[in-house]
mmCIF file of C-alpha atoms and ligand atoms in Angstrom:
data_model
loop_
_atom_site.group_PDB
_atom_site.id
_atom_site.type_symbol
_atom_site.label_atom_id
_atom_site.label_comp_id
_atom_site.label_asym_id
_atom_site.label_seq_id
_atom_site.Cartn_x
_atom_site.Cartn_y
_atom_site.Cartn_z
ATOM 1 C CA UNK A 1 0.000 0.000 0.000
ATOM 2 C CA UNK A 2 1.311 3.182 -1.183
ATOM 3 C CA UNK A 3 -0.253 6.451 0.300
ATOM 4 C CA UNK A 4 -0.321 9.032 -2.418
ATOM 5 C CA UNK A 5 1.473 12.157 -0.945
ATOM 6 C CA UNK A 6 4.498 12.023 -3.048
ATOM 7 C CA UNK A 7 6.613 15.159 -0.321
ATOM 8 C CA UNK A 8 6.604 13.002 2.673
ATOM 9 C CA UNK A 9 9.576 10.506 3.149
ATOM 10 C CA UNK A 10 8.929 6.520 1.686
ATOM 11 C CA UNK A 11 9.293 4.260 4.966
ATOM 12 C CA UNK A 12 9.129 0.267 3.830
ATOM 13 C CA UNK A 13 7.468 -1.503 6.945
ATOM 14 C CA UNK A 14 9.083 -5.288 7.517
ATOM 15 C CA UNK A 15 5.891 -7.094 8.994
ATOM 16 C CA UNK A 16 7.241 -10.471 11.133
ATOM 17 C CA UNK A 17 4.303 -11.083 13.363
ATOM 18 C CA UNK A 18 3.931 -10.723 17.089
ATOM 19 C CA UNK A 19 1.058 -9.648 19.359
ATOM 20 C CA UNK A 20 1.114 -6.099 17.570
ATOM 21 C CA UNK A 21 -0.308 -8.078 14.808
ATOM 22 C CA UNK A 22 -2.541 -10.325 17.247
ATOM 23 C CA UNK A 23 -5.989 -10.821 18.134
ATOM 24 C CA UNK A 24 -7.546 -12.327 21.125
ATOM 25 C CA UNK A 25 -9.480 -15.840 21.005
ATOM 26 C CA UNK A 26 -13.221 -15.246 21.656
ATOM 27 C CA UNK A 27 -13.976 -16.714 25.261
ATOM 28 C CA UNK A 28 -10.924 -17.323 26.099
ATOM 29 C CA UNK A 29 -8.347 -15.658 27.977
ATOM 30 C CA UNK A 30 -5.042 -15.964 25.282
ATOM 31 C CA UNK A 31 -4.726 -14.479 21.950
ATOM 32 C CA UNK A 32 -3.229 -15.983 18.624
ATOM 33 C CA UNK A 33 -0.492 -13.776 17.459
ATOM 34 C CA UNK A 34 0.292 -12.555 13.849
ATOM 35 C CA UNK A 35 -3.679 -12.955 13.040
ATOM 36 C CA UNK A 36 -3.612 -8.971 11.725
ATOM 37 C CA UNK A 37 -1.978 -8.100 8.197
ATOM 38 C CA UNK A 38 -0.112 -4.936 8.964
ATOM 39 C CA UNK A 39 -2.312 -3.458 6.534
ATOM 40 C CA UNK A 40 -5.053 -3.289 8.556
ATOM 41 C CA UNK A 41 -3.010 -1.891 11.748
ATOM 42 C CA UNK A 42 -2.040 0.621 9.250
ATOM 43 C CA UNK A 43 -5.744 1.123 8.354
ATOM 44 C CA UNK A 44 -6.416 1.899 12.002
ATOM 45 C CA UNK A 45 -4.412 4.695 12.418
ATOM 46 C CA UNK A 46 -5.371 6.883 9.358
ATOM 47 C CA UNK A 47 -3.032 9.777 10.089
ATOM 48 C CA UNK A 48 -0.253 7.669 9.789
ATOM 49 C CA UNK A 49 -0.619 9.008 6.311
ATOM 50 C CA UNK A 50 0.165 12.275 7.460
ATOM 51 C CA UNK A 51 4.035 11.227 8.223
ATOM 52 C CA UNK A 52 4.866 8.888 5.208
ATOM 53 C CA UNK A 53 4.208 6.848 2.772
ATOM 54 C CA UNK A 54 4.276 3.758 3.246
ATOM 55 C CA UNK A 55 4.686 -0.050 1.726
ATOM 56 C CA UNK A 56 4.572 -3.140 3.537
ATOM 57 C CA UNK A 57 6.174 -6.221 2.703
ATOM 58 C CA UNK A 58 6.166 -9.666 4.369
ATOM 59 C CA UNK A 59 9.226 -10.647 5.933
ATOM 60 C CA UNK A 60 7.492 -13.619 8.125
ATOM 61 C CA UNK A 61 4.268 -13.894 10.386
ATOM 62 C CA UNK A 62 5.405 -15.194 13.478
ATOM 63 C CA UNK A 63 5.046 -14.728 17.248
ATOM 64 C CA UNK A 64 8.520 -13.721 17.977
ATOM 65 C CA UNK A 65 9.267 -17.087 20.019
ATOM 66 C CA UNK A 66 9.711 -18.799 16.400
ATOM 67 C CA UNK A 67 12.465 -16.394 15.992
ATOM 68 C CA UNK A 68 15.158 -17.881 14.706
ATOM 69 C CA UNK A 69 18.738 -17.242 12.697
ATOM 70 C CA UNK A 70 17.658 -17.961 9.220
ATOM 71 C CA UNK A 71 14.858 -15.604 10.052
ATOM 72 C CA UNK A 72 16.831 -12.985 11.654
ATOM 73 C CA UNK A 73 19.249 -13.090 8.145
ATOM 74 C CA UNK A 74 16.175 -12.877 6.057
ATOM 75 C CA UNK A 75 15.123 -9.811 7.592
ATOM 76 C CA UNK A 76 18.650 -8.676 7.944
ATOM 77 C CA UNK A 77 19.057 -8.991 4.332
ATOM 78 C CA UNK A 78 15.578 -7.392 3.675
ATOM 79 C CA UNK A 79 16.272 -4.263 5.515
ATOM 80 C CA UNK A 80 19.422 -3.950 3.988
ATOM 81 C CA UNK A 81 17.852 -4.338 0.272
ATOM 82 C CA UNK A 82 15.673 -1.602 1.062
ATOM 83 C CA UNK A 83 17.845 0.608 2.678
ATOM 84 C CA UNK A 84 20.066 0.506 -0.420
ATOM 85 C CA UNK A 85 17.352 2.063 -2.772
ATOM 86 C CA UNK A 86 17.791 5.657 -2.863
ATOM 87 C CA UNK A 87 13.402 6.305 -2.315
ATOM 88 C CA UNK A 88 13.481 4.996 0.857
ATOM 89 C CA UNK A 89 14.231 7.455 3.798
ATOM 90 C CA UNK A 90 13.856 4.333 6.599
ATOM 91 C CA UNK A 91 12.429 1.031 7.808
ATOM 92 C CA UNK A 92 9.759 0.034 10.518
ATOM 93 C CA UNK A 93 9.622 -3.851 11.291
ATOM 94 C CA UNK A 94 6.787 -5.097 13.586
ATOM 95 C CA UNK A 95 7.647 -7.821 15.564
ATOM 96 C CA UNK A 96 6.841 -9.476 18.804
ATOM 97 C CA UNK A 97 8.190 -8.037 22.084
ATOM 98 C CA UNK A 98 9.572 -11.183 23.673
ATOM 99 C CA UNK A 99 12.934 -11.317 21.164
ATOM 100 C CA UNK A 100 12.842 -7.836 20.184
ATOM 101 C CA UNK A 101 15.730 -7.239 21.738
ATOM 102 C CA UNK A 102 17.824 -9.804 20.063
ATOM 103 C CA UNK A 103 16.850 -8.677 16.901
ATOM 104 C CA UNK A 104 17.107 -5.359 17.130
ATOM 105 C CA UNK A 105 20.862 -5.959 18.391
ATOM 106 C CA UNK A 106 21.443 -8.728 15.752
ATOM 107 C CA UNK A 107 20.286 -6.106 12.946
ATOM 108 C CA UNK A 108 22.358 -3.149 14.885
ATOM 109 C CA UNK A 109 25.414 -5.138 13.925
ATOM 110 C CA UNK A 110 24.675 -6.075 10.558
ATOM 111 C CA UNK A 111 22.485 -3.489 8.674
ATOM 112 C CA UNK A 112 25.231 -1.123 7.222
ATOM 113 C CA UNK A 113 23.152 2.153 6.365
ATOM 114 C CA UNK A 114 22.753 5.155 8.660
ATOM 115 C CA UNK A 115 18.861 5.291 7.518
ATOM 116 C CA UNK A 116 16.660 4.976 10.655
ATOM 117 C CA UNK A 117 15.811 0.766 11.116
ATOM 118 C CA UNK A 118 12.717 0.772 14.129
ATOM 119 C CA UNK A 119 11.678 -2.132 15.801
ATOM 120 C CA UNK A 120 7.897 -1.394 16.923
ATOM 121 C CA UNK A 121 5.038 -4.033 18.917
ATOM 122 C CA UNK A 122 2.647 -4.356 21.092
ATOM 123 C CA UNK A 123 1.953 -5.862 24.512
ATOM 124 C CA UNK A 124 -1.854 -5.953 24.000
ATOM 125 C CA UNK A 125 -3.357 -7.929 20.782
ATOM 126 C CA UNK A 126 -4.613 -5.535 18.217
ATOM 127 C CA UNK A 127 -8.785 -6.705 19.318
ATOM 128 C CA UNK A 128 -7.679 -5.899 23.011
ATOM 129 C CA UNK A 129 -9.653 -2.770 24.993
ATOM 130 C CA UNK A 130 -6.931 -0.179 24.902
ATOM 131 C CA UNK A 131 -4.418 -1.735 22.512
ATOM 132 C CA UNK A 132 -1.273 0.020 23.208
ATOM 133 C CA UNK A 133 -0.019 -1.469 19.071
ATOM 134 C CA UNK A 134 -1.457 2.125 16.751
ATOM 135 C CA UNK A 135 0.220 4.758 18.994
ATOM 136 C CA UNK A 136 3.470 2.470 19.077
ATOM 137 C CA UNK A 137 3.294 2.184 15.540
ATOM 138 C CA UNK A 138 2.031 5.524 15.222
ATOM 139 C CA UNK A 139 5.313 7.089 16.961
ATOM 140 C CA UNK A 140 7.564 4.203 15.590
ATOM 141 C CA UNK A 141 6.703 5.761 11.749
ATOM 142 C CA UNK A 142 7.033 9.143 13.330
ATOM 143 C CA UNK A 143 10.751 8.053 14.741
ATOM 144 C CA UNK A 144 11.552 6.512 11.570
ATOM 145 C CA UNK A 145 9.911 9.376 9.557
ATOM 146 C CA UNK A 146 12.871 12.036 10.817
ATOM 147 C CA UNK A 147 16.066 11.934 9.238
ATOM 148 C CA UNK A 148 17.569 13.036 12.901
ATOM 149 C CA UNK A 149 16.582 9.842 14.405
ATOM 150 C CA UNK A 150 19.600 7.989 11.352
ATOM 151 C CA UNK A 151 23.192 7.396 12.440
ATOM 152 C CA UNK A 152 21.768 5.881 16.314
ATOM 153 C CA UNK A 153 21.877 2.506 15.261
ATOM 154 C CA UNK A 154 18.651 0.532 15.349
ATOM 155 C CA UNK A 155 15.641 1.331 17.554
ATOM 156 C CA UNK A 156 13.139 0.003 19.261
ATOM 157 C CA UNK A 157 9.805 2.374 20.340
ATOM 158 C CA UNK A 158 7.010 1.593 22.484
ATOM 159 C CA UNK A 159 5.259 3.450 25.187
ATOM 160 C CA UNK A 160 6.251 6.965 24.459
ATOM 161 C CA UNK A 161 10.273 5.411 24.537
ATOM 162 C CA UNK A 162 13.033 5.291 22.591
ATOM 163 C CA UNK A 163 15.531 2.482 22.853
ATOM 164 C CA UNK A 164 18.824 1.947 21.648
ATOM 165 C CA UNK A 165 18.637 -1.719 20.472
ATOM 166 C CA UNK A 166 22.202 -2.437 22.562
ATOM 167 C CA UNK A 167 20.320 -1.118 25.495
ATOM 168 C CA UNK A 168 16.868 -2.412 25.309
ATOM 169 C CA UNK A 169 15.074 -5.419 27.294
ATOM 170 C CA UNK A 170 12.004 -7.088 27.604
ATOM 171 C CA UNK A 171 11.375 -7.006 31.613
ATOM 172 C CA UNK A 172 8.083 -7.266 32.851
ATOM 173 C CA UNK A 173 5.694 -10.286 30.989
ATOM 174 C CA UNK A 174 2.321 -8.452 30.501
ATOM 175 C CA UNK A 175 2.759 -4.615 31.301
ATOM 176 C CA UNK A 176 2.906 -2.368 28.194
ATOM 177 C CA UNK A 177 5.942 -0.468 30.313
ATOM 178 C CA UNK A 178 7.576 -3.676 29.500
ATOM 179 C CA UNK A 179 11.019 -2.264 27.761
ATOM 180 C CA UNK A 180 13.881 -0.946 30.029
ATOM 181 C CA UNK A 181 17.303 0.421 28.824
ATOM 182 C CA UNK A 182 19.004 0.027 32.638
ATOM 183 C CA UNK A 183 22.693 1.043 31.011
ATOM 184 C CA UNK A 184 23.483 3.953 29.811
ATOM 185 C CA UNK A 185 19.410 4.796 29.149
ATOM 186 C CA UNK A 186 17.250 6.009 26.309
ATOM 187 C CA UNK A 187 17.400 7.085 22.602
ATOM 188 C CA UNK A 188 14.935 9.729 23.094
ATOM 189 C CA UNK A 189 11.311 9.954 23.976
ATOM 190 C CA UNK A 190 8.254 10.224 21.555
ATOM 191 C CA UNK A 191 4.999 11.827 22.299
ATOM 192 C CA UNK A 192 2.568 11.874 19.911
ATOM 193 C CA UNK A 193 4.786 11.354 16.972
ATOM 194 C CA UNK A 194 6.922 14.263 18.545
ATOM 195 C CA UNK A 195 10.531 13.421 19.284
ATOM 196 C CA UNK A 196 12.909 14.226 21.830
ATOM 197 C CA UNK A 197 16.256 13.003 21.156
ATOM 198 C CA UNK A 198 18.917 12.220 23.546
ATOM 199 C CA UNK A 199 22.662 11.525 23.276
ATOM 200 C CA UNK A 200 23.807 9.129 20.310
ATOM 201 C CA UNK A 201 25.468 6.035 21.479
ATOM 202 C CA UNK A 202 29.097 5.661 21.876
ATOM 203 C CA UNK A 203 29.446 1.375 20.844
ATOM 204 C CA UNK A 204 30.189 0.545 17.469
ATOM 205 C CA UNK A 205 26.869 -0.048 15.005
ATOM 206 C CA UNK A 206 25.599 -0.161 11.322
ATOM 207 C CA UNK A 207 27.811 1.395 9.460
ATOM 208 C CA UNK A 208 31.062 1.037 11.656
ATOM 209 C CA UNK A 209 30.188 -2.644 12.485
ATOM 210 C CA UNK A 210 32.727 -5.230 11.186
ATOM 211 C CA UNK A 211 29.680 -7.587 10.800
ATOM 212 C CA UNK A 212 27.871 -5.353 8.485
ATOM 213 C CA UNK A 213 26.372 -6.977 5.113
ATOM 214 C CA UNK A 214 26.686 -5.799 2.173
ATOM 215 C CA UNK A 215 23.696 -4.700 -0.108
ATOM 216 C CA UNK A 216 25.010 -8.132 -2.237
ATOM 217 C CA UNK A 217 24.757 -10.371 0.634
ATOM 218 C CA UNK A 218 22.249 -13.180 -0.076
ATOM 219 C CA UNK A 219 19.146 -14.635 2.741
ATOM 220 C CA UNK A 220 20.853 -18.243 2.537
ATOM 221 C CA UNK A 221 24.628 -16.708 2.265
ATOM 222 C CA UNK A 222 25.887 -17.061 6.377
ATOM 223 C CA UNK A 223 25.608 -20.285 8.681
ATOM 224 C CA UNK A 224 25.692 -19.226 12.140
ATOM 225 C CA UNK A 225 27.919 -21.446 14.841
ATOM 226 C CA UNK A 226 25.853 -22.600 17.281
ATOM 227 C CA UNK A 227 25.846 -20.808 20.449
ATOM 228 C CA UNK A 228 23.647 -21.753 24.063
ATOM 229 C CA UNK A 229 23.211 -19.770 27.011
ATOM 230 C CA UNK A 230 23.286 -21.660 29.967
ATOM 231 C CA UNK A 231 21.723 -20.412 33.205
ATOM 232 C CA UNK A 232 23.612 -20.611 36.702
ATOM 233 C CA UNK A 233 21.641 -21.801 39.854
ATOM 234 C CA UNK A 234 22.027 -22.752 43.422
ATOM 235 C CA UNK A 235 23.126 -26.750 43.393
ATOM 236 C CA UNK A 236 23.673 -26.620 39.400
ATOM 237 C CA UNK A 237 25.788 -29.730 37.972
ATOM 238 C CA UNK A 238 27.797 -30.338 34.636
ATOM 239 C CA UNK A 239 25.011 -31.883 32.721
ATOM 240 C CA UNK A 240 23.748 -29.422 30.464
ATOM 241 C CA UNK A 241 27.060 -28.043 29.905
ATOM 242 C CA UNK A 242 28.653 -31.140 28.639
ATOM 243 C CA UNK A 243 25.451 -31.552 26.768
ATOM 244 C CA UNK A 244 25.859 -28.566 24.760
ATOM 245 C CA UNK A 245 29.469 -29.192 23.990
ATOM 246 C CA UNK A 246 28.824 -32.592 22.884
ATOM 247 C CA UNK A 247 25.306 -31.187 20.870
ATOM 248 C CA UNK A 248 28.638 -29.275 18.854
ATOM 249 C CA UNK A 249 27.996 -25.761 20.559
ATOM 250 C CA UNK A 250 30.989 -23.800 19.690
ATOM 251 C CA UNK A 251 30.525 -20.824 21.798
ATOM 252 C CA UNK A 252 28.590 -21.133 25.233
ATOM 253 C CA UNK A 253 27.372 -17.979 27.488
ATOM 254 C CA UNK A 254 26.588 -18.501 30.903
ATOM 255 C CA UNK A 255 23.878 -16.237 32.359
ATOM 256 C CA UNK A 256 26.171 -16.543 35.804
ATOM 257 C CA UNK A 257 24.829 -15.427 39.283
ATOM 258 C CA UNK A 258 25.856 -11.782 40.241
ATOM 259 C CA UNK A 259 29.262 -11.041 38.641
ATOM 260 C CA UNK A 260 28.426 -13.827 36.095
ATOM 261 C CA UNK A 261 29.529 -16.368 38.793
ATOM 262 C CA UNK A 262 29.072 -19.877 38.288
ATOM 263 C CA UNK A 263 29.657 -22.652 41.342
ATOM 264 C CA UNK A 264 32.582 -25.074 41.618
ATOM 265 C CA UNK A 265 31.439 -28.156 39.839
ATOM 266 C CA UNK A 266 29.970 -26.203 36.607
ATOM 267 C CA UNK A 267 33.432 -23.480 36.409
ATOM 268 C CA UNK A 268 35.304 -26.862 36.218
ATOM 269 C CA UNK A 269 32.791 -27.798 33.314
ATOM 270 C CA UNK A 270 32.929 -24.728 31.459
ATOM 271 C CA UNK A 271 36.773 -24.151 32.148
ATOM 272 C CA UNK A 272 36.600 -27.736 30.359
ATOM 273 C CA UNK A 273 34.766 -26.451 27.404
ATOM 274 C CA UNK A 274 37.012 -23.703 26.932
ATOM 275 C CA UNK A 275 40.540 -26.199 26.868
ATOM 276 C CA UNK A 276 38.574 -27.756 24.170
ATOM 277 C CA UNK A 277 38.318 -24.566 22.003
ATOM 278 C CA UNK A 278 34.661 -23.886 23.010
ATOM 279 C CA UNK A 279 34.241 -19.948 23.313
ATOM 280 C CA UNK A 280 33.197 -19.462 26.696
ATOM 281 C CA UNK A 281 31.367 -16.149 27.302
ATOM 282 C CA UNK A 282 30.728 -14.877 31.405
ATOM 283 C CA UNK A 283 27.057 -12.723 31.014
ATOM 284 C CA UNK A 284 24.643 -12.308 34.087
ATOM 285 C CA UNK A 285 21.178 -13.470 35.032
ATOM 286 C CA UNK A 286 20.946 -10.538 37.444
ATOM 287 C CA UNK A 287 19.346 -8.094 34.734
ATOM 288 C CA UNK A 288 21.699 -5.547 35.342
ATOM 289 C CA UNK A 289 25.463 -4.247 35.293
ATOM 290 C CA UNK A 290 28.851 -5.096 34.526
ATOM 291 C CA UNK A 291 30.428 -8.513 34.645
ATOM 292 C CA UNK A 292 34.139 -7.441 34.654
ATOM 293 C CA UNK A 293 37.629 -9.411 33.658
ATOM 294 C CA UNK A 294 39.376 -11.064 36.642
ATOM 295 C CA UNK A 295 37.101 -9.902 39.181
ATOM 296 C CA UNK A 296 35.726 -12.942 41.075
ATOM 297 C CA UNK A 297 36.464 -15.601 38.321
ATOM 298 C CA UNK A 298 40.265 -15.743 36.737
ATOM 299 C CA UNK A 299 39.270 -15.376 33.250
ATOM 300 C CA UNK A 300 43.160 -15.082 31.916
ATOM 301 C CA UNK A 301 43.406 -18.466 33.637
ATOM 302 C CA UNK A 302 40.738 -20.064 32.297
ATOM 303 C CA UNK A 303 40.312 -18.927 28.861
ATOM 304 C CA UNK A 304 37.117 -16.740 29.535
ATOM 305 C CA UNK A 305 35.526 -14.041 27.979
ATOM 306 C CA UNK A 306 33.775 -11.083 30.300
ATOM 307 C CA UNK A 307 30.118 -9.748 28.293
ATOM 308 C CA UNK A 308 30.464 -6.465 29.815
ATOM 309 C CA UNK A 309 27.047 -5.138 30.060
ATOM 310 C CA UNK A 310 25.343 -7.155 27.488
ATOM 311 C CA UNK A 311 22.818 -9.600 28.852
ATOM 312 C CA UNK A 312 22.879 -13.211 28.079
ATOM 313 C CA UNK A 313 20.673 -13.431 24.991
ATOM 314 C CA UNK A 314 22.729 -10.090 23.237
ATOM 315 C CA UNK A 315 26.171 -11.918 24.465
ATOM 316 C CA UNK A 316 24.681 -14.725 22.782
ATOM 317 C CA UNK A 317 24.100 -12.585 19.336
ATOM 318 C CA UNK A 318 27.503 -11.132 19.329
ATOM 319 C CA UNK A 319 29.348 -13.988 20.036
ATOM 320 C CA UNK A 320 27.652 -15.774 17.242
ATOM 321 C CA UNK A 321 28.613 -12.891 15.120
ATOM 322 C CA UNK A 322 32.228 -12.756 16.622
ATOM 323 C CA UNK A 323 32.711 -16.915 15.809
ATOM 324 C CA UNK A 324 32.346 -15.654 12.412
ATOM 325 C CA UNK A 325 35.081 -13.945 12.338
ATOM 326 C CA UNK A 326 37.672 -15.540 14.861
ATOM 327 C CA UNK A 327 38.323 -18.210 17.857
ATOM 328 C CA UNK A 328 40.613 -16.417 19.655
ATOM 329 C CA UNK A 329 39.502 -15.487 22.597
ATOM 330 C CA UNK A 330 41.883 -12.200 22.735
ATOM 331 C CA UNK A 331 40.301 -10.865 19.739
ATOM 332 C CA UNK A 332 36.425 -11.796 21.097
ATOM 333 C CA UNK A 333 36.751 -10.030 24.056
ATOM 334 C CA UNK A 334 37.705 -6.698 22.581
ATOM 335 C CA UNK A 335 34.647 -7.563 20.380
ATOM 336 C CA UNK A 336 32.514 -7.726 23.763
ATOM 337 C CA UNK A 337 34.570 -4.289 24.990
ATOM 338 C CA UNK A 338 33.550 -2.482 21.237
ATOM 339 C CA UNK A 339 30.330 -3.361 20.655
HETATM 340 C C1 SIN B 401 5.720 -12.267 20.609
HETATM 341 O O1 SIN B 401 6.825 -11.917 21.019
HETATM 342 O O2 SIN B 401 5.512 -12.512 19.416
HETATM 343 C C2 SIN B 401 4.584 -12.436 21.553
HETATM 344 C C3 SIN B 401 4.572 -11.404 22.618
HETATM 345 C C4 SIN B 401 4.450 -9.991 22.128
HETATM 346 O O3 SIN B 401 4.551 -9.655 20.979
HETATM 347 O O4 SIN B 401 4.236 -9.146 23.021
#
């Protein structure tokens, strides 16, 4: 669909699914997500034609638990196509809330354009009283609609926010308040399609990413190593981390208690892992802060890598990135300190 006001900026919209795109089951409490084309969310919200024009095409119609890598390169490669024709000022993707934040970082390190890429959903299904999905997408077209919102890396909006996609997380299950960026804070906010930028961020993205594609690069073109996160508990064994060595994991990330600890019996399993040439990444299951080099664990010993702030499923994406370009763990931690 193609509104007809030829002045305003061209935005393609990616749809992948989600509960933006859902609609509740009648008589029963649940909803069935990606039951909405984004055509009709775009119908909804008729002054959506007063920002842009836009066109939708159909990237994938999941809800964003299907994610997955060959879907994340599709719309990687997607993006990218579009951002390379010289009519289109910026992409909005729809997709569900509960990965959004792994592939907004996944397509902060690959899409190489400065062009504004925003990540919009919902937390309430499009049928639901009070749907929070037309003013997100609303002020996501708005976001992606201004040429000062390029050059940030990729975004993610929802409830009046602005998120840098290295930043963002998913933290509460139901409330539409659900996305925090605890770090170093927002993008911007967005009120009524009216923006209020903050400071760019200082990591590497887009367009000074080593990972970035090129606008040649082809859906079916990259494997991705296999990477699992394994989560640290009181009384945890070796089993599932032999398990995903032996399943052929090359890189493993351990969402590790406070300072991305881990007790006796697993460190002796991962420190295992990592003899065996198995990248071994330290992130935290405590939601917040730094896990730092040396600190608690001896990571020179042992062959570790430290995620820095990045939580265990973004340690996870840039690791799987990083195995694509090296195994040495020198090289992936200043990977973890640049990105
Ligand atoms: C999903 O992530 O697809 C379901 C949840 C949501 O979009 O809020």
């Amino acid at each position: 669909m193609v509104h007809p006001t030829r002045s305003l900026p061209l935005i393609r919209i990616l749809a992948t699914g989600g509960t933006i795109a859902g609609a509740q089951i009648e008589g029963e409490r649940g909803y069935k997500a990606a039951a909405f084309s984004v055509e009709a969310l775009i119908a909804a919200v008729p002054r959506l034609a007063e920002l842009a024009q836009l066109e939708v095409e159909h990237v994938a119609a999941i809800g964003s638990q299907d994610m997955d890598e060959a879907t994340w390169q599709k719309i990687a490669v997607r993006t990218q196509a579009a951002l390379a024709s010289a009519e289109i000022a910026a992409v909005v993707i729809t997709h569900g809330t509960d990965t959004m934040e792994e592939t907004a970082f996944f397509l902060n390190l690959v899409v190489g354009s400065d062009k504004p890429v925003v990540l919009v959903g919902a937390m309430r299904p499009a049928t639901a009283i009070s749907a929070d999905g037309p003013m997100n997408l609303y002020n996501a077209v708005a976001v992606a609609a201004n040429p000062r919102s390029g050059g940030r890396g990729v975004l993610v909006v929802a409830n009046d926010e602005i998120h840098f996609a290295r930043e963002v997380a998913k933290t509460n299950t139901t409330q539409v308040g659900t996305f925090a960026s605890g770090h170093r804070g927002l993008a911007g906010l967005v009120h009524a399609g009216r923006l209020h930028l903050y400071a760019p961020p200082v990591r590497r993205h887009t367009l000074a990413s080593e990972f970035a594609l090129t606008k040649n690069t082809r859906a079916d073109e990259r494997r991705w190593p296999r990477v699992d996160i394994v989560y640290a508990h009181a009384g945890m064994g070796r089993e599932l981390i032999d398990a995903a060595v032996q399943a052929g994991a090359r890189g493993l990330v351990i969402a590790g208690m406070g300072d991305g600890n881990l007790g006796a019996v697993a460190l002796a399993a991962v420190a295992a892992a990592a003899r065996a040439g198995v990248a071994v990444v330290r992130s935290s299951r405590a939601g917040g802060g730094v896990v730092e080099r040396n600190i608690e664990v001896d990571d020179d010993a042992l062959g570790f890598i430290a995620a820095d702030e990045l939580n265990p499923p973004k340690a996870r994406v840039l690791l799987m990135l990083g195995l694509t370009r090296t195994r040495d763990v020198g090289q992936l931690q200043e990977i973890f300190f640049a990105y």
